[in-house]
Structures are given as C-alpha cells and as structure tokens.
Protein backbone atom coordinates (compact mmCIF):
# COMPACT_ATOMS: atom_id res chain seq x y z
CA MET A 1 -7.00 -13.71 1.29
CA LYS A 2 -3.30 -14.25 0.95
CA ILE A 3 -0.55 -13.28 3.37
CA GLY A 4 2.53 -11.48 2.12
CA ILE A 5 5.13 -8.99 3.25
CA VAL A 6 6.49 -5.57 2.42
CA ALA A 7 9.97 -6.54 1.21
CA GLU A 8 11.64 -3.40 2.57
CA SER A 9 10.51 -4.24 6.11
CA THR A 10 13.01 -7.11 6.14
CA GLN A 11 15.88 -4.61 5.67
CA LEU A 12 17.48 -7.08 3.24
CA PRO A 13 18.57 -6.68 -0.39
CA ILE A 14 15.69 -7.50 -2.70
CA ARG A 15 16.78 -11.02 -3.70
CA SER A 16 17.43 -11.96 -0.05
CA ALA A 17 14.08 -10.39 0.92
CA LEU A 18 12.27 -12.55 -1.64
CA GLU A 19 14.06 -15.64 -0.36
CA ALA A 20 13.11 -14.73 3.21
CA ALA A 21 9.49 -14.16 2.19
CA ALA A 22 9.35 -17.63 0.66
CA ARG A 23 10.83 -19.18 3.82
CA MET A 24 8.22 -17.38 5.92
CA GLY A 25 5.50 -18.97 3.81
CA ALA A 26 4.39 -15.67 2.28
CA LYS A 27 2.44 -15.81 -0.95
CA GLY A 28 3.52 -12.44 -2.28
CA VAL A 29 5.39 -9.21 -1.76
CA GLN A 30 5.13 -5.47 -2.12
CA VAL A 31 8.35 -3.79 -3.25
CA ASP A 32 9.47 -0.18 -3.63
CA ALA A 33 10.08 1.21 -7.13
CA VAL A 34 13.50 2.54 -6.15
CA ASP A 35 17.20 1.78 -6.68
CA ALA A 36 17.60 -1.40 -8.76
CA LEU A 37 13.81 -1.57 -9.18
CA ALA A 38 13.38 2.06 -10.21
CA PRO A 39 11.62 2.37 -13.57
CA ASP A 40 14.63 3.99 -15.25
CA ALA A 41 17.00 1.35 -13.86
CA LEU A 42 15.03 -1.69 -14.95
CA GLY A 43 14.94 -2.22 -18.72
CA GLY A 44 13.06 -4.86 -20.66
CA THR A 45 15.54 -7.62 -19.86
CA GLY A 46 15.64 -6.68 -16.18
CA ARG A 47 11.86 -6.70 -15.98
CA ARG A 48 11.70 -10.21 -17.44
CA GLU A 49 14.45 -11.38 -15.09
CA PHE A 50 12.63 -10.00 -12.05
CA ARG A 51 9.43 -11.78 -13.02
CA THR A 52 11.43 -14.98 -13.38
CA LEU A 53 12.98 -14.40 -9.96
CA LEU A 54 9.54 -14.02 -8.40
CA ARG A 55 8.39 -17.27 -10.02
CA SER A 56 11.49 -19.07 -8.75
CA PHE A 57 10.37 -18.30 -5.19
CA ASP A 58 6.69 -18.98 -6.01
CA LEU A 59 5.78 -15.40 -5.08
CA GLU A 60 3.42 -12.93 -6.66
CA LEU A 61 4.15 -9.23 -6.86
CA SER A 62 1.10 -7.74 -5.21
CA ALA A 63 1.95 -4.06 -5.52
CA LEU A 64 4.68 -1.63 -6.44
CA ASN A 65 5.09 1.14 -3.88
CA VAL A 66 6.09 4.61 -5.08
CA PRO A 67 7.72 6.60 -2.25
CA VAL A 68 7.42 10.35 -2.71
CA ARG A 69 8.79 13.18 -0.58
CA ARG A 70 5.98 15.55 -1.47
CA GLY A 71 2.32 14.87 -2.02
CA LEU A 72 0.21 15.22 -5.13
CA ASP A 73 -1.07 18.51 -3.72
CA VAL A 74 2.34 20.23 -3.67
CA ALA A 75 3.25 22.32 -6.72
CA GLU A 76 7.04 22.10 -6.33
CA ASP A 77 8.47 19.56 -8.81
CA LEU A 78 4.98 18.18 -9.36
CA GLN A 79 5.34 17.31 -13.05
CA PRO A 80 8.57 15.29 -12.60
CA ARG A 81 6.89 13.57 -9.65
CA LEU A 82 3.86 12.65 -11.74
CA GLU A 83 6.12 11.39 -14.50
CA ARG A 84 7.91 9.16 -12.01
CA VAL A 85 4.59 7.75 -10.84
CA ARG A 86 3.51 7.13 -14.45
CA LYS A 87 6.77 5.29 -15.16
CA SER A 88 6.21 3.22 -12.03
CA MET A 89 2.70 2.40 -13.23
CA GLN A 90 4.11 1.17 -16.52
CA LEU A 91 6.67 -0.88 -14.58
CA ALA A 92 3.90 -2.37 -12.42
CA PHE A 93 2.03 -3.35 -15.56
CA ASP A 94 5.14 -4.92 -17.09
CA LEU A 95 5.87 -6.85 -13.89
CA GLY A 96 2.34 -8.22 -13.81
CA CYS A 97 0.91 -6.66 -10.66
CA ARG A 98 -0.85 -3.73 -12.38
CA ARG A 99 -1.10 -1.85 -9.08
CA VAL A 100 0.90 0.95 -7.48
CA VAL A 101 0.65 2.20 -3.91
CA LEU A 102 0.86 5.96 -3.52
CA PRO A 103 0.51 7.96 -0.28
CA CYS A 104 -2.61 10.07 -0.12
CA PRO A 105 -2.27 13.43 1.65
CA LYS A 106 -4.98 14.73 3.94
CA LEU A 107 -7.98 15.70 1.85
CA PRO A 108 -8.40 19.45 1.35
CA GLU A 109 -11.31 21.08 3.17
CA ASP A 110 -11.88 23.72 0.49
CA ALA A 111 -12.40 22.20 -2.96
CA ALA A 112 -11.65 25.57 -4.55
CA ALA A 113 -8.28 26.01 -2.85
CA PRO A 114 -5.12 25.76 -5.01
CA ARG A 115 -3.99 22.67 -3.10
CA ALA A 116 -7.29 20.96 -3.80
CA GLN A 117 -7.11 21.79 -7.50
CA LEU A 118 -3.55 20.48 -7.76
CA MET A 119 -4.50 17.22 -6.09
CA ARG A 120 -7.55 16.72 -8.27
CA GLU A 121 -5.62 17.45 -11.47
CA SER A 122 -2.83 15.10 -10.39
CA LEU A 123 -5.20 12.24 -9.64
CA LEU A 124 -7.10 12.77 -12.89
CA ALA A 125 -3.84 12.64 -14.83
CA LEU A 126 -2.77 9.41 -13.13
CA ALA A 127 -6.22 7.85 -13.47
CA GLY A 128 -6.29 8.65 -17.18
CA PHE A 129 -2.89 7.09 -17.67
CA GLY A 130 -3.97 4.05 -15.65
CA ASP A 131 -7.02 3.65 -17.86
CA ARG A 132 -4.84 3.65 -20.97
CA ILE A 133 -2.32 1.05 -19.80
CA GLY A 134 -4.42 -1.00 -17.36
CA CYS A 135 -2.90 -0.10 -13.99
CA LEU A 136 -4.58 0.95 -10.73
CA VAL A 137 -3.49 3.60 -8.25
CA ALA A 138 -4.13 2.34 -4.71
CA LEU A 139 -3.95 5.43 -2.50
CA GLU A 140 -2.67 4.71 0.99
CA ILE A 141 -5.18 6.44 3.24
CA GLY A 142 -5.77 7.06 6.94
CA PHE A 143 -5.65 10.81 7.54
CA ASP A 144 -9.38 11.13 6.82
CA PRO A 145 -12.41 9.02 7.75
CA ALA A 146 -13.28 6.38 5.16
CA GLN A 147 -16.66 7.90 4.32
CA LYS A 148 -15.01 11.19 3.43
CA MET A 149 -12.48 9.41 1.23
CA LYS A 150 -15.23 7.39 -0.46
CA GLU A 151 -17.18 10.54 -1.27
CA TYR A 152 -14.04 12.24 -2.56
CA LEU A 153 -13.12 9.39 -4.92
CA ALA A 154 -16.74 9.14 -6.12
CA GLY A 155 -16.29 12.61 -7.57
CA PHE A 156 -13.79 11.32 -10.13
CA ASN A 157 -16.03 8.74 -11.76
CA VAL A 158 -13.08 6.51 -12.72
CA GLY A 159 -12.27 2.91 -11.97
CA THR A 160 -8.52 3.23 -11.61
CA LEU A 161 -8.44 5.09 -8.28
CA LYS A 162 -8.65 2.65 -5.36
CA VAL A 163 -7.25 2.53 -1.82
CA THR A 164 -4.61 0.73 0.19
CA PHE A 165 -6.07 0.04 3.62
CA ASP A 166 -3.61 0.27 6.51
CA PRO A 167 -5.44 -0.12 9.84
CA ALA A 168 -2.49 1.31 11.77
CA ASN A 169 -2.76 4.54 9.78
CA PHE A 170 -6.34 4.95 10.98
CA VAL A 171 -5.39 4.22 14.59
CA LEU A 172 -2.46 6.65 14.48
CA HIS A 173 -4.76 9.41 13.18
CA GLY A 174 -7.50 8.84 15.74
CA HIS A 175 -9.94 6.72 13.71
CA ASP A 176 -11.43 3.28 14.41
CA PRO A 177 -10.01 1.02 11.67
CA LEU A 178 -12.84 -1.50 11.82
CA ALA A 179 -15.55 1.16 11.54
CA ASN A 180 -13.65 2.68 8.62
CA LEU A 181 -13.38 -0.53 6.60
CA MET A 182 -16.99 -1.28 5.59
CA PRO A 183 -17.55 2.15 3.97
CA LEU A 184 -14.70 1.30 1.57
CA GLU A 185 -16.58 -1.59 -0.04
CA GLY A 186 -15.46 -1.92 -3.65
CA LEU A 187 -12.47 0.36 -3.12
CA VAL A 188 -9.98 -1.74 -1.13
CA GLU A 189 -7.34 -2.94 -3.56
CA HIS A 190 -4.44 -3.68 -1.22
CA VAL A 191 -3.92 -4.07 2.54
CA HIS A 192 -0.95 -3.25 4.75
CA ALA A 193 -0.98 -5.44 7.85
CA ARG A 194 0.37 -3.06 10.50
CA ASP A 195 -0.58 -2.63 14.14
CA ALA A 196 -0.63 0.29 16.59
CA ARG A 197 -1.66 1.00 20.15
CA SER A 198 -2.03 3.72 22.72
CA VAL A 199 1.09 4.15 24.86
CA GLY A 200 -0.25 6.69 27.31
CA VAL A 201 -1.57 10.22 27.36
CA SER A 202 1.84 11.84 26.94
CA ARG A 203 3.11 9.63 24.11
CA GLY A 204 -0.13 9.08 22.20
CA MET A 205 -0.22 6.24 19.66
CA GLN A 206 2.66 4.28 18.17
CA GLU A 207 3.25 1.43 15.75
CA VAL A 208 3.90 -1.96 17.38
CA PRO A 209 4.48 -5.53 16.12
CA LEU A 210 1.46 -7.20 14.55
CA GLY A 211 -0.83 -8.63 17.21
CA ALA A 212 0.57 -6.43 20.00
CA GLY A 213 -1.67 -3.45 19.28
CA ASP A 214 -5.25 -2.31 19.65
CA ILE A 215 -6.50 -3.68 16.32
CA ASP A 216 -8.97 -6.58 16.39
CA TRP A 217 -7.48 -8.71 13.62
CA MET A 218 -10.12 -11.42 13.86
CA ALA A 219 -12.87 -8.88 13.21
CA LEU A 220 -10.82 -7.05 10.59
CA THR A 221 -10.02 -10.13 8.51
CA ALA A 222 -13.62 -11.32 8.85
CA THR A 223 -14.80 -7.97 7.50
CA LEU A 224 -12.35 -8.21 4.60
CA GLN A 225 -13.84 -11.59 3.77
CA VAL A 226 -17.35 -10.11 3.88
CA LEU A 227 -16.12 -7.45 1.45
CA GLU A 228 -14.82 -10.30 -0.76
CA PHE A 229 -11.30 -8.93 -0.64
CA ASP A 230 -9.11 -11.47 -2.40
CA GLY A 231 -5.84 -9.53 -2.45
CA LEU A 232 -2.76 -9.65 -0.29
CA LEU A 233 -2.35 -8.70 3.37
CA ALA A 234 1.21 -7.38 3.26
CA VAL A 235 2.83 -7.50 6.70
CA GLU A 236 4.73 -4.24 7.25
CA ARG A 237 6.94 -2.89 10.03
CA GLU A 238 8.17 0.69 9.82
CA GLN A 239 9.59 1.15 13.34
CA GLY A 240 11.49 -0.86 15.92
CA ASP A 241 14.84 -2.62 16.15
CA THR A 242 13.62 -6.13 15.27
CA LYS A 243 11.78 -5.52 12.01
CA PHE A 244 12.74 -8.81 10.36
CA ALA A 245 11.59 -10.91 13.32
CA ASP A 246 8.44 -8.80 13.67
CA VAL A 247 7.55 -9.40 10.00
CA ALA A 248 8.17 -13.16 10.28
CA ASN A 249 6.07 -13.35 13.45
CA GLY A 250 3.41 -11.21 11.79
CA VAL A 251 3.03 -13.73 8.96
CA LYS A 252 2.56 -16.50 11.54
CA PHE A 253 0.07 -14.38 13.47
CA LEU A 254 -2.10 -13.65 10.43
CA ARG A 255 -2.34 -17.33 9.52
CA ARG A 256 -4.79 -17.69 12.41
CA PHE A 257 -7.33 -15.50 10.65
CA ALA A 258 -6.76 -15.50 6.89
CA LEU A 259 -8.32 -18.14 4.70
CA PRO A 260 -5.84 -20.23 2.68
CA GLY A 261 -4.85 -18.52 -0.54
C-alpha cells in the first residue's frame, strides 16, 4: 500500500499542493476534475504538462474525483451530468490514472422505483463508456452496508464499477468500517484515509484528524493487506481549521501501518 493525499485537503493551489505532497513524503494524490483541471479546461498540451508536473514531484495520480451536486438518481440535468463524468473519465485515462471517484447515493429500496431505474441506467451508461476507453468508476460508498452494495453491484455484471472505501463514511452513517471491509473483496479500488468519532449523544458522530477517531487503523490496514489492496490510501480532511497540518500529520500516522510502496 502507498500513502497519498487528497490535494484539495491542503487548501493550496494545485501546483503548491503537489509540492506539499512531495515534501510530506506522499507517493500520490487524488485531485478534483474542476477549475484548471476540468476536462474542458485541460487540452492535449495541458494534459501532457500535468503529467510532466506529477513526474517532476515523483507523484502518481491515483484518482480523479468528480464532484457533483446531484446524484446519479436525480433526473434534473442528468444527461449533462453524465457527460461531465464521461469527459472526466477520458481525462483520467489521458492522465494515466484510469480511475474516477464518484459519490454513490443511498441505494434505492425499491428496484422498480423511478429513482432506482435512473441510477441503474446511469451506472450502466458510465460502465459501458469505461469499458470502451479503459477507465474505472470507483463509487464512494458508506450510506449502505457493504454486503448490500456488493449485491447491488453484482447485478451489473461489469468490471468497471468498483468502490472507494472511506471508513469515516461508514462510521458517520452508523456502520462498523472494519466489518464492512471484508465483504468488498475484489471491489476496493481506492481508499480515503479519514477518521471519525462519537462526540456525545446530542452531537452524534463527526470527522476528526486521522488517528484521533474511533477507527482501528492497525486492523484496517492489515485487512487491506489481506485483501491484497495495492492502491493508494489518500489522506483526506473535509472539516476543521487546520486541514493542512492534519493531512501532514495523517501521512506520518499512516506510515506506522502501511507497508512501503
């Protein structure tokens, strides 16, 4: 396993974020496909230059994240949203990571409901495109138990739909992250290293710096090794006033558990 960071968690411009990642000793990064790195903003020359920039810092691009305001199960502006994801998949292929991270909404209870049909059609469209160009969709999960997600994805019979495992997502939605990792054998394509803990009955659960939460990282990384996960653990911090320091400390923290990569 290799340790990396989510570039946006540093709150720095992309070049400075890559430089910071290299100084932290990270092996790779996840970046958002927005602004200067949006598919429509980055032409052929820009894509070559970004790959060169990554090499200059000895970093790999582990995944391209595609932020979306609405899920794949929402009809409003769905086709433009799918087209944006497809363009991001092509960008991911051109940049060499061949992997996009896409948020997965809560799975529908009724497979015949309109929302369920929209989601299925959307995922089939993206999976088909991924098959053609050679790019995976790594759905960021956590709303539903892993076994339910595994059974849902098995119904597609495709190899381009995988998952991004974020243990904090499972904690925040009331699931045991460790118990929900083994059922995802063969599906975990990318990992967000985020932590969370209970902060009392009234306040529920909240994200905290890596190592300060309820997640057993020794057991989690050991399980990832059992699953033969050889991807990147991307340290991420979404909340708090000291995100940069939390990410840097998170990289140091994970070095205790991850095998050299």
